[in-house]
XYZ file of C-alpha atoms in Angstrom:
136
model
C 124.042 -47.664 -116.081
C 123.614 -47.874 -111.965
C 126.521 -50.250 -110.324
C 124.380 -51.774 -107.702
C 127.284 -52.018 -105.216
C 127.996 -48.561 -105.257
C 127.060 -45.798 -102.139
C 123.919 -44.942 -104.720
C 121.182 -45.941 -102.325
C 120.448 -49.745 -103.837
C 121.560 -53.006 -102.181
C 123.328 -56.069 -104.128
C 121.331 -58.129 -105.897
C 121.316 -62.052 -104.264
C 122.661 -64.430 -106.029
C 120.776 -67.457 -107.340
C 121.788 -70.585 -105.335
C 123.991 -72.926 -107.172
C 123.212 -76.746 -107.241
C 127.044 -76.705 -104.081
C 124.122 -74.968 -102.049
C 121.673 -77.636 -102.220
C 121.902 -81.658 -100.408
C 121.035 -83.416 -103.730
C 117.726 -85.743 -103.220
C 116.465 -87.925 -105.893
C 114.157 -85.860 -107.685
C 117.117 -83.120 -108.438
C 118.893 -86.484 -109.476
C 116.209 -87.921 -111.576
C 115.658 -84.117 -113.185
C 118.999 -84.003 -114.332
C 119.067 -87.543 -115.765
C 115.631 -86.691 -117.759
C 118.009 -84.354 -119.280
C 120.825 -86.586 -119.548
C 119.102 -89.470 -121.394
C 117.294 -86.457 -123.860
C 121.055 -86.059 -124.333
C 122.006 -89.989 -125.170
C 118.803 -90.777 -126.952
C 119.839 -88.126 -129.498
C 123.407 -90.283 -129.752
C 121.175 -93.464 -129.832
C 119.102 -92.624 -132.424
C 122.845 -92.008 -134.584
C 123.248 -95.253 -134.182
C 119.625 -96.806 -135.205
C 120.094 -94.610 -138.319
C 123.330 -95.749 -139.123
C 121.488 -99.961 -138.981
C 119.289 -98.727 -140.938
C 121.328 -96.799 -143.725
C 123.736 -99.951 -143.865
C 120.506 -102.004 -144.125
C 119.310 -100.054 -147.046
C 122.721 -100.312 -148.966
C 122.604 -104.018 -149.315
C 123.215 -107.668 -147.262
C 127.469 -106.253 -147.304
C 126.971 -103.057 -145.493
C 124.430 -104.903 -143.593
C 127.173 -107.803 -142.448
C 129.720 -105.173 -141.472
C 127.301 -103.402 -139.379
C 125.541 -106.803 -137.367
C 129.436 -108.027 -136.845
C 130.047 -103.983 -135.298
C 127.050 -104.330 -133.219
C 127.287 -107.704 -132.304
C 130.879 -106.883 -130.683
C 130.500 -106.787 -126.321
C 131.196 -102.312 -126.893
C 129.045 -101.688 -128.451
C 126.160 -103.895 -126.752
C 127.480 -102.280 -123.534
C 126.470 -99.271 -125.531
C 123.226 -100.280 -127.080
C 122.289 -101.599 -123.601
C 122.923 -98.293 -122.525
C 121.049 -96.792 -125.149
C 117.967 -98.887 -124.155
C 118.297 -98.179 -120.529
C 118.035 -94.294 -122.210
C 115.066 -94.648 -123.415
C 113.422 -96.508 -120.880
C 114.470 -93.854 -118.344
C 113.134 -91.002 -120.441
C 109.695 -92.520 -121.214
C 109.201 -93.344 -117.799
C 110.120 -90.063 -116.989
C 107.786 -88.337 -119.119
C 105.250 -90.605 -117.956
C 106.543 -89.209 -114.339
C 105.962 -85.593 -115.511
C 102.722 -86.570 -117.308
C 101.601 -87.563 -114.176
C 102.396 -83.953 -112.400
C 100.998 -82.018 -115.476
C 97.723 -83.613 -114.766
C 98.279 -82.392 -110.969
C 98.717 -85.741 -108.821
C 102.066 -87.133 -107.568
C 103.193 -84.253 -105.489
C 104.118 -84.530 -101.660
C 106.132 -87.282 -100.548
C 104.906 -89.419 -103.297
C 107.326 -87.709 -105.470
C 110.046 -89.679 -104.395
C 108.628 -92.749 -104.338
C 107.751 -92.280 -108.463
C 111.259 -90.997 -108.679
C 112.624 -93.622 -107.349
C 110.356 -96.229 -109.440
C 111.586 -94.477 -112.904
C 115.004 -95.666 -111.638
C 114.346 -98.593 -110.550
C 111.561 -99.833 -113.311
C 114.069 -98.021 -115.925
C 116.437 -100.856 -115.259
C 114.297 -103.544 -114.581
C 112.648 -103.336 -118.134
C 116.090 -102.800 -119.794
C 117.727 -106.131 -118.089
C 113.993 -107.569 -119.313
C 114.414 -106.349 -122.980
C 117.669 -107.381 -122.911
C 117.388 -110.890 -121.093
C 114.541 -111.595 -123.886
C 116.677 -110.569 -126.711
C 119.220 -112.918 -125.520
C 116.647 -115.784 -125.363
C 115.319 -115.228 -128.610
C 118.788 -114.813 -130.153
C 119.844 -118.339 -128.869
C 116.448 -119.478 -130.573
C-alpha cells in the first residue's frame, strides 16, 4: 500500500469540508432537521403504539395511559411529536417538489423557510383545535 504523503511522486488527498467550513443557511438547517424529525417520528410512533397496546388491553390500561398522556410532559412531548411530523411531511413535500425539477434558485429558501414556518403554524392549529374540541 502507497502512503500518499510520502516523497513517492503523489500529492495528499484534500480533505472533504466539514459542516465548521461552511456559514450554515437554512436549507443546510432544514436538511438536517428532515433528518432529525425521521429521527423523533420513529420515537413518536413508540408512543402511538404504546395508546394503542394499552387500548387493546382493556378500559384499566386504557385509564392509566389517558391520565400519562394527559399530564403537561408529556403533551409538551406529543406536541413535539406533532410538530415532527408536520415538519417531515412538509419536507417531503419540499423534496417532492425538487424531484419533479422546480423549486431551485433562490426559491429554495423561500420553501425552506415555509416548511418551518407552516410546520408550526399547522401544529399550534392541530393543537389549538384539539383543545377546543376537548373543552366540548
Amino acid at each position: 500500500m502507497a502512503d500518499i504523503t510520502s516523497e513517492g511522486g503523489r500529492r495528499p488527498r484534500p480533505l472533504s469540508p466539514h459542516l465548521s467550513v461552511y456559514r450554515p443557511i437554512v436549507t443546510m438547517v432544514m436538511s438536517i432537521m428532515h433528518r432529525m424529525t425521521g429521527v423523533m417520528n420513529v420515537g413518536g410512533l413508540v408512543l402511538v403504539l404504546a395508546y394503542l397496546m394499552a387500548l387493546a388491553m382493556g378500559p384499566e390500561a386504557h385509564a392509566v395511559m389517558n391520565e400519562i398522556y394527559g399530564s403537561w410532559p408529556a403533551r409538551i412531548i406529543l406536541v413535539a411529536f406533532t410538530w415532527s411530523l408536520i415538519h417531515h411531511m412538509l419536507g417531503g413535500v419540499r423534496h417532492a417538489v425538487w424531484d419533479a425539477g422546480r423549486g431551485f434558485g433562490d426559491v429554495r429558501y423561500t420553501m425552506s423557510w415555509a416548511t418551518l414556518i407552516g410546520s408550526t403554524v399547522l401544529t399550534v392549529a392541530v393543537w389549538t383545535l384539539a383543545i377546543v374540541l376537548e373543552a366540548i
